[in-house]
């Protein structure tokens, strides 16, 4: 998934009625064995989303930033327990399942749905068939909105709208 540089400017008024978001997505598969961290290009979608959410006052839980983009990776027991706790605490779960699939993100999608969180999944445009059946079918058992895009920065308004829809659907179903 490509991403153009963030556009900056004044804060958007996404009007989320939530205060925190957990952002998941491919990690270890993107850590370069030589540099020991993700490339700037691979960091960009996460950096753009984090900046966008924080500009609107949301608390963002994100392991990529927490673990310095691969330079300060936590031991498995530690990051697993922490991620599960943070997903439980977060008001919304947003994730990039990844092509190829990110194993950790798939576990996190399972947790988020089991916790009954509103979920927004960012899929690569035109590649639905490459995602697992249980990713495409997660909407049958959880409150999931899918955003299909090639450029995360350009899709931010759609991400905002998807979050609002997921939150609203969950609220009206309660
Ligand atoms: O399997 P993969 O590394 O792609 O899993 C990524 C997801 O697992 C991320 O959403 C992140 O929240 C979590 N994770 C983490 O928190 C994964 C790893 C390494 O697998 C890590 N910390 N060190």
PDB file of C-alpha atoms and ligand atoms in Angstrom:
ATOM      1  CA  UNK A   1       0.000   0.000   0.000  1.00  0.00           C
ATOM      2  CA  UNK A   2       1.546   3.309  -1.023  1.00  0.00           C
ATOM      3  CA  UNK A   3       1.168   6.604   0.731  1.00  0.00           C
ATOM      4  CA  UNK A   4       1.855  10.141  -0.348  1.00  0.00           C
ATOM      5  CA  UNK A   5       3.407  12.550   2.131  1.00  0.00           C
ATOM      6  CA  UNK A   6       0.943  14.051   4.629  1.00  0.00           C
ATOM      7  CA  UNK A   7      -0.689  17.219   3.449  1.00  0.00           C
ATOM      8  CA  UNK A   8      -0.521  19.110   6.739  1.00  0.00           C
ATOM      9  CA  UNK A   9      -2.724  22.165   7.165  1.00  0.00           C
ATOM     10  CA  UNK A  10      -5.455  22.806   9.653  1.00  0.00           C
ATOM     11  CA  UNK A  11      -6.952  20.053  11.807  1.00  0.00           C
ATOM     12  CA  UNK A  12      -9.726  18.071  10.139  1.00  0.00           C
ATOM     13  CA  UNK A  13     -13.041  18.005  11.889  1.00  0.00           C
ATOM     14  CA  UNK A  14     -13.744  14.303  11.737  1.00  0.00           C
ATOM     15  CA  UNK A  15     -16.047  14.662  14.775  1.00  0.00           C
ATOM     16  CA  UNK A  16     -15.283  11.229  16.137  1.00  0.00           C
ATOM     17  CA  UNK A  17     -17.270  10.492  19.230  1.00  0.00           C
ATOM     18  CA  UNK A  18     -14.359   8.403  20.499  1.00  0.00           C
ATOM     19  CA  UNK A  19     -11.170   9.199  22.337  1.00  0.00           C
ATOM     20  CA  UNK A  20      -8.770   6.399  21.447  1.00  0.00           C
ATOM     21  CA  UNK A  21      -7.814   4.149  18.570  1.00  0.00           C
ATOM     22  CA  UNK A  22      -5.600   1.086  18.246  1.00  0.00           C
ATOM     23  CA  UNK A  23      -3.743   1.024  14.950  1.00  0.00           C
ATOM     24  CA  UNK A  24      -2.438  -2.365  13.793  1.00  0.00           C
ATOM     25  CA  UNK A  25      -0.739  -3.604  10.658  1.00  0.00           C
ATOM     26  CA  UNK A  26       2.221  -5.507   9.213  1.00  0.00           C
ATOM     27  CA  UNK A  27       5.357  -5.136  11.291  1.00  0.00           C
ATOM     28  CA  UNK A  28       8.089  -7.789  11.474  1.00  0.00           C
ATOM     29  CA  UNK A  29       7.739  -8.665   7.793  1.00  0.00           C
ATOM     30  CA  UNK A  30       8.634  -5.054   7.018  1.00  0.00           C
ATOM     31  CA  UNK A  31      11.669  -4.778   9.301  1.00  0.00           C
ATOM     32  CA  UNK A  32      14.786  -4.712   7.153  1.00  0.00           C
ATOM     33  CA  UNK A  33      17.355  -7.241   8.362  1.00  0.00           C
ATOM     34  CA  UNK A  34      20.266  -4.899   7.703  1.00  0.00           C
ATOM     35  CA  UNK A  35      18.997  -1.625   9.126  1.00  0.00           C
ATOM     36  CA  UNK A  36      16.934  -3.332  11.843  1.00  0.00           C
ATOM     37  CA  UNK A  37      13.937  -1.100  11.177  1.00  0.00           C
ATOM     38  CA  UNK A  38      11.136  -0.433   8.710  1.00  0.00           C
ATOM     39  CA  UNK A  39      11.923   1.701   5.683  1.00  0.00           C
ATOM     40  CA  UNK A  40      10.589   5.261   5.655  1.00  0.00           C
ATOM     41  CA  UNK A  41       8.242   4.222   2.847  1.00  0.00           C
ATOM     42  CA  UNK A  42       6.752   1.399   4.944  1.00  0.00           C
ATOM     43  CA  UNK A  43       6.477   3.629   8.035  1.00  0.00           C
ATOM     44  CA  UNK A  44       4.575   6.304   6.139  1.00  0.00           C
ATOM     45  CA  UNK A  45       1.039   4.812   6.175  1.00  0.00           C
ATOM     46  CA  UNK A  46       1.272   4.384   9.964  1.00  0.00           C
ATOM     47  CA  UNK A  47       2.850   7.808  10.485  1.00  0.00           C
ATOM     48  CA  UNK A  48       0.158   9.465   8.363  1.00  0.00           C
ATOM     49  CA  UNK A  49      -2.670   7.738  10.248  1.00  0.00           C
ATOM     50  CA  UNK A  50      -1.117   8.428  13.669  1.00  0.00           C
ATOM     51  CA  UNK A  51      -0.653  12.107  12.862  1.00  0.00           C
ATOM     52  CA  UNK A  52      -4.169  12.353  11.475  1.00  0.00           C
ATOM     53  CA  UNK A  53      -5.771  10.767  14.543  1.00  0.00           C
ATOM     54  CA  UNK A  54      -3.651  12.697  17.029  1.00  0.00           C
ATOM     55  CA  UNK A  55      -4.440  15.982  15.318  1.00  0.00           C
ATOM     56  CA  UNK A  56      -8.026  15.274  16.244  1.00  0.00           C
ATOM     57  CA  UNK A  57      -7.155  14.639  19.858  1.00  0.00           C
ATOM     58  CA  UNK A  58      -7.348  10.860  19.807  1.00  0.00           C
ATOM     59  CA  UNK A  59      -5.017   8.747  21.888  1.00  0.00           C
ATOM     60  CA  UNK A  60      -3.312   6.376  19.467  1.00  0.00           C
ATOM     61  CA  UNK A  61      -2.101   2.946  20.546  1.00  0.00           C
ATOM     62  CA  UNK A  62       0.444   1.751  17.992  1.00  0.00           C
ATOM     63  CA  UNK A  63       3.197  -0.813  18.356  1.00  0.00           C
ATOM     64  CA  UNK A  64       5.246   0.288  15.350  1.00  0.00           C
ATOM     65  CA  UNK A  65       5.938   3.683  16.900  1.00  0.00           C
ATOM     66  CA  UNK A  66       6.147   2.266  20.442  1.00  0.00           C
ATOM     67  CA  UNK A  67       8.827  -0.171  19.290  1.00  0.00           C
ATOM     68  CA  UNK A  68      10.728   2.477  17.303  1.00  0.00           C
ATOM     69  CA  UNK A  69       9.731   1.023  13.915  1.00  0.00           C
ATOM     70  CA  UNK A  70      11.631  -2.183  14.652  1.00  0.00           C
ATOM     71  CA  UNK A  71      14.685  -0.742  16.396  1.00  0.00           C
ATOM     72  CA  UNK A  72      13.336  -1.504  19.896  1.00  0.00           C
ATOM     73  CA  UNK A  73      11.231  -4.634  19.440  1.00  0.00           C
ATOM     74  CA  UNK A  74       9.623  -5.961  22.619  1.00  0.00           C
ATOM     75  CA  UNK A  75       9.809  -9.650  23.617  1.00  0.00           C
ATOM     76  CA  UNK A  76       6.796 -11.701  22.382  1.00  0.00           C
ATOM     77  CA  UNK A  77       5.175 -12.200  25.806  1.00  0.00           C
ATOM     78  CA  UNK A  78       5.396  -8.498  26.555  1.00  0.00           C
ATOM     79  CA  UNK A  79       4.045  -7.080  23.265  1.00  0.00           C
ATOM     80  CA  UNK A  80       1.279  -9.688  23.058  1.00  0.00           C
ATOM     81  CA  UNK A  81      -0.067  -8.914  26.536  1.00  0.00           C
ATOM     82  CA  UNK A  82       0.259  -5.164  25.982  1.00  0.00           C
ATOM     83  CA  UNK A  83      -1.427  -5.188  22.572  1.00  0.00           C
ATOM     84  CA  UNK A  84      -4.359  -7.215  23.850  1.00  0.00           C
ATOM     85  CA  UNK A  85      -4.805  -4.841  26.787  1.00  0.00           C
ATOM     86  CA  UNK A  86      -4.595  -1.773  24.523  1.00  0.00           C
ATOM     87  CA  UNK A  87      -7.121  -3.180  22.044  1.00  0.00           C
ATOM     88  CA  UNK A  88      -9.492  -3.799  24.942  1.00  0.00           C
ATOM     89  CA  UNK A  89      -9.016  -0.205  26.115  1.00  0.00           C
ATOM     90  CA  UNK A  90      -9.296   1.434  22.665  1.00  0.00           C
ATOM     91  CA  UNK A  91     -12.629   2.814  21.463  1.00  0.00           C
ATOM     92  CA  UNK A  92     -11.939   1.833  17.853  1.00  0.00           C
ATOM     93  CA  UNK A  93      -9.693  -0.704  16.124  1.00  0.00           C
ATOM     94  CA  UNK A  94      -8.169   0.277  12.771  1.00  0.00           C
ATOM     95  CA  UNK A  95      -5.861  -2.102  10.927  1.00  0.00           C
ATOM     96  CA  UNK A  96      -4.082  -2.910   7.706  1.00  0.00           C
ATOM     97  CA  UNK A  97      -4.361  -6.730   7.430  1.00  0.00           C
ATOM     98  CA  UNK A  98      -1.586  -6.712   4.834  1.00  0.00           C
ATOM     99  CA  UNK A  99      -0.620  -8.449   1.612  1.00  0.00           C
ATOM    100  CA  UNK A 100       1.120 -10.736   2.431  1.00  0.00           C
ATOM    101  CA  UNK A 101      -0.990 -11.206   5.575  1.00  0.00           C
ATOM    102  CA  UNK A 102       0.449  -9.972   8.843  1.00  0.00           C
ATOM    103  CA  UNK A 103       0.145 -12.826  11.384  1.00  0.00           C
ATOM    104  CA  UNK A 104       0.047 -10.510  14.399  1.00  0.00           C
ATOM    105  CA  UNK A 105      -2.582  -8.236  12.859  1.00  0.00           C
ATOM    106  CA  UNK A 106      -4.802 -11.239  12.135  1.00  0.00           C
ATOM    107  CA  UNK A 107      -4.678 -12.247  15.798  1.00  0.00           C
ATOM    108  CA  UNK A 108      -5.475  -8.640  16.733  1.00  0.00           C
ATOM    109  CA  UNK A 109      -8.494  -8.586  14.391  1.00  0.00           C
ATOM    110  CA  UNK A 110      -9.764 -11.659  16.240  1.00  0.00           C
ATOM    111  CA  UNK A 111      -9.304  -9.963  19.617  1.00  0.00           C
ATOM    112  CA  UNK A 112     -10.956  -6.726  18.454  1.00  0.00           C
ATOM    113  CA  UNK A 113     -14.002  -8.602  17.168  1.00  0.00           C
ATOM    114  CA  UNK A 114     -14.205 -10.721  20.326  1.00  0.00           C
ATOM    115  CA  UNK A 115     -14.087  -7.527  22.412  1.00  0.00           C
ATOM    116  CA  UNK A 116     -16.957  -6.122  20.335  1.00  0.00           C
ATOM    117  CA  UNK A 117     -14.980  -3.107  19.077  1.00  0.00           C
ATOM    118  CA  UNK A 118     -15.940  -1.048  16.058  1.00  0.00           C
ATOM    119  CA  UNK A 119     -13.435  -2.141  13.395  1.00  0.00           C
ATOM    120  CA  UNK A 120     -12.122  -0.418  10.275  1.00  0.00           C
ATOM    121  CA  UNK A 121      -9.978  -2.486   7.920  1.00  0.00           C
ATOM    122  CA  UNK A 122      -7.851  -0.845   5.255  1.00  0.00           C
ATOM    123  CA  UNK A 123      -7.617  -3.073   2.198  1.00  0.00           C
ATOM    124  CA  UNK A 124      -5.653  -2.604  -0.989  1.00  0.00           C
ATOM    125  CA  UNK A 125      -7.927  -1.469  -3.785  1.00  0.00           C
ATOM    126  CA  UNK A 126      -8.810  -4.177  -6.300  1.00  0.00           C
ATOM    127  CA  UNK A 127      -7.215  -6.995  -4.297  1.00  0.00           C
ATOM    128  CA  UNK A 128     -10.110  -8.329  -2.237  1.00  0.00           C
ATOM    129  CA  UNK A 129      -9.484 -11.902  -3.431  1.00  0.00           C
ATOM    130  CA  UNK A 130      -6.042 -11.840  -1.837  1.00  0.00           C
ATOM    131  CA  UNK A 131      -7.478 -11.435   1.672  1.00  0.00           C
ATOM    132  CA  UNK A 132      -8.498 -14.415   3.757  1.00  0.00           C
ATOM    133  CA  UNK A 133     -12.129 -15.482   3.865  1.00  0.00           C
ATOM    134  CA  UNK A 134     -12.275 -14.652   7.571  1.00  0.00           C
ATOM    135  CA  UNK A 135     -11.038 -11.118   6.890  1.00  0.00           C
ATOM    136  CA  UNK A 136     -13.600 -10.562   4.151  1.00  0.00           C
ATOM    137  CA  UNK A 137     -16.256 -12.273   6.245  1.00  0.00           C
ATOM    138  CA  UNK A 138     -15.464 -10.633   9.572  1.00  0.00           C
ATOM    139  CA  UNK A 139     -18.363  -8.224   8.967  1.00  0.00           C
ATOM    140  CA  UNK A 140     -20.733 -11.189   9.393  1.00  0.00           C
ATOM    141  CA  UNK A 141     -19.816 -11.501  13.064  1.00  0.00           C
ATOM    142  CA  UNK A 142     -18.494  -8.058  14.012  1.00  0.00           C
ATOM    143  CA  UNK A 143     -19.010  -4.352  13.304  1.00  0.00           C
ATOM    144  CA  UNK A 144     -16.581  -3.921  10.440  1.00  0.00           C
ATOM    145  CA  UNK A 145     -16.217  -1.214   7.815  1.00  0.00           C
ATOM    146  CA  UNK A 146     -13.825  -1.772   4.921  1.00  0.00           C
ATOM    147  CA  UNK A 147     -11.920   1.023   3.197  1.00  0.00           C
ATOM    148  CA  UNK A 148     -10.340   0.089  -0.124  1.00  0.00           C
ATOM    149  CA  UNK A 149      -7.498   2.339  -1.180  1.00  0.00           C
ATOM    150  CA  UNK A 150      -4.083   2.588  -2.748  1.00  0.00           C
ATOM    151  CA  UNK A 151      -2.965   5.716  -0.938  1.00  0.00           C
ATOM    152  CA  UNK A 152      -3.737   6.090   2.764  1.00  0.00           C
ATOM    153  CA  UNK A 153      -3.176   9.860   2.813  1.00  0.00           C
ATOM    154  CA  UNK A 154      -5.705  10.373   0.038  1.00  0.00           C
ATOM    155  CA  UNK A 155      -8.157   8.038   1.785  1.00  0.00           C
ATOM    156  CA  UNK A 156      -8.207   9.809   5.163  1.00  0.00           C
ATOM    157  CA  UNK A 157     -11.714  11.259   4.647  1.00  0.00           C
ATOM    158  CA  UNK A 158     -12.948   7.739   3.842  1.00  0.00           C
ATOM    159  CA  UNK A 159     -11.218   6.377   6.941  1.00  0.00           C
ATOM    160  CA  UNK A 160     -12.948   9.043   9.048  1.00  0.00           C
ATOM    161  CA  UNK A 161     -16.317   8.245   7.499  1.00  0.00           C
ATOM    162  CA  UNK A 162     -15.790   4.510   8.058  1.00  0.00           C
ATOM    163  CA  UNK A 163     -14.949   5.083  11.729  1.00  0.00           C
ATOM    164  CA  UNK A 164     -18.055   7.202  12.184  1.00  0.00           C
ATOM    165  CA  UNK A 165     -20.213   4.537  10.498  1.00  0.00           C
ATOM    166  CA  UNK A 166     -18.769   1.694  12.579  1.00  0.00           C
ATOM    167  CA  UNK A 167     -19.166   3.609  15.855  1.00  0.00           C
ATOM    168  CA  UNK A 168     -22.707   4.642  14.970  1.00  0.00           C
ATOM    169  CA  UNK A 169     -23.729   1.128  13.886  1.00  0.00           C
ATOM    170  CA  UNK A 170     -22.484  -0.319  17.161  1.00  0.00           C
ATOM    171  CA  UNK A 171     -24.222   2.380  19.164  1.00  0.00           C
ATOM    172  CA  UNK A 172     -27.589   1.922  17.468  1.00  0.00           C
ATOM    173  CA  UNK A 173     -27.330  -1.867  17.763  1.00  0.00           C
ATOM    174  CA  UNK A 174     -26.777  -1.615  21.542  1.00  0.00           C
TER     175      UNK A 174
HETATM  176  O1  LIG B   1       3.144 -10.462  12.596  1.00  0.00           O
HETATM  177  P1  LIG B   1       3.377  -8.967  12.533  1.00  0.00           P
HETATM  178  O2  LIG B   1       4.725  -8.545  13.034  1.00  0.00           O
HETATM  179  O3  LIG B   1       3.116  -8.385  11.168  1.00  0.00           O
HETATM  180  O4  LIG B   1       2.293  -8.366  13.529  1.00  0.00           O
HETATM  181  C1  LIG B   1       2.034  -6.999  13.585  1.00  0.00           C
HETATM  182  C2  LIG B   1       1.006  -6.661  14.646  1.00  0.00           C
HETATM  183  O5  LIG B   1       1.354  -7.304  15.864  1.00  0.00           O
HETATM  184  C3  LIG B   1       0.973  -5.177  14.893  1.00  0.00           C
HETATM  185  O6  LIG B   1      -0.331  -4.657  14.657  1.00  0.00           O
HETATM  186  C4  LIG B   1       1.409  -4.981  16.336  1.00  0.00           C
HETATM  187  O7  LIG B   1       0.404  -4.381  17.130  1.00  0.00           O
HETATM  188  C5  LIG B   1       1.705  -6.389  16.865  1.00  0.00           C
HETATM  189  N1  LIG B   1       3.133  -6.565  17.231  1.00  0.00           N
HETATM  190  C6  LIG B   1       3.663  -5.864  18.290  1.00  0.00           C
HETATM  191  O8  LIG B   1       2.942  -5.147  18.978  1.00  0.00           O
HETATM  192  C7  LIG B   1       3.935  -7.402  16.537  1.00  0.00           C
HETATM  193  C8  LIG B   1       5.262  -7.519  16.837  1.00  0.00           C
HETATM  194  C9  LIG B   1       6.172  -8.417  16.077  1.00  0.00           C
HETATM  195  O9  LIG B   1       5.515  -9.460  15.420  1.00  0.00           O
HETATM  196  C10 LIG B   1       5.796  -6.743  17.900  1.00  0.00           C
HETATM  197  N2  LIG B   1       4.969  -5.930  18.595  1.00  0.00           N
HETATM  198  N3  LIG B   1       7.084  -6.784  18.233  1.00  0.00           N
END
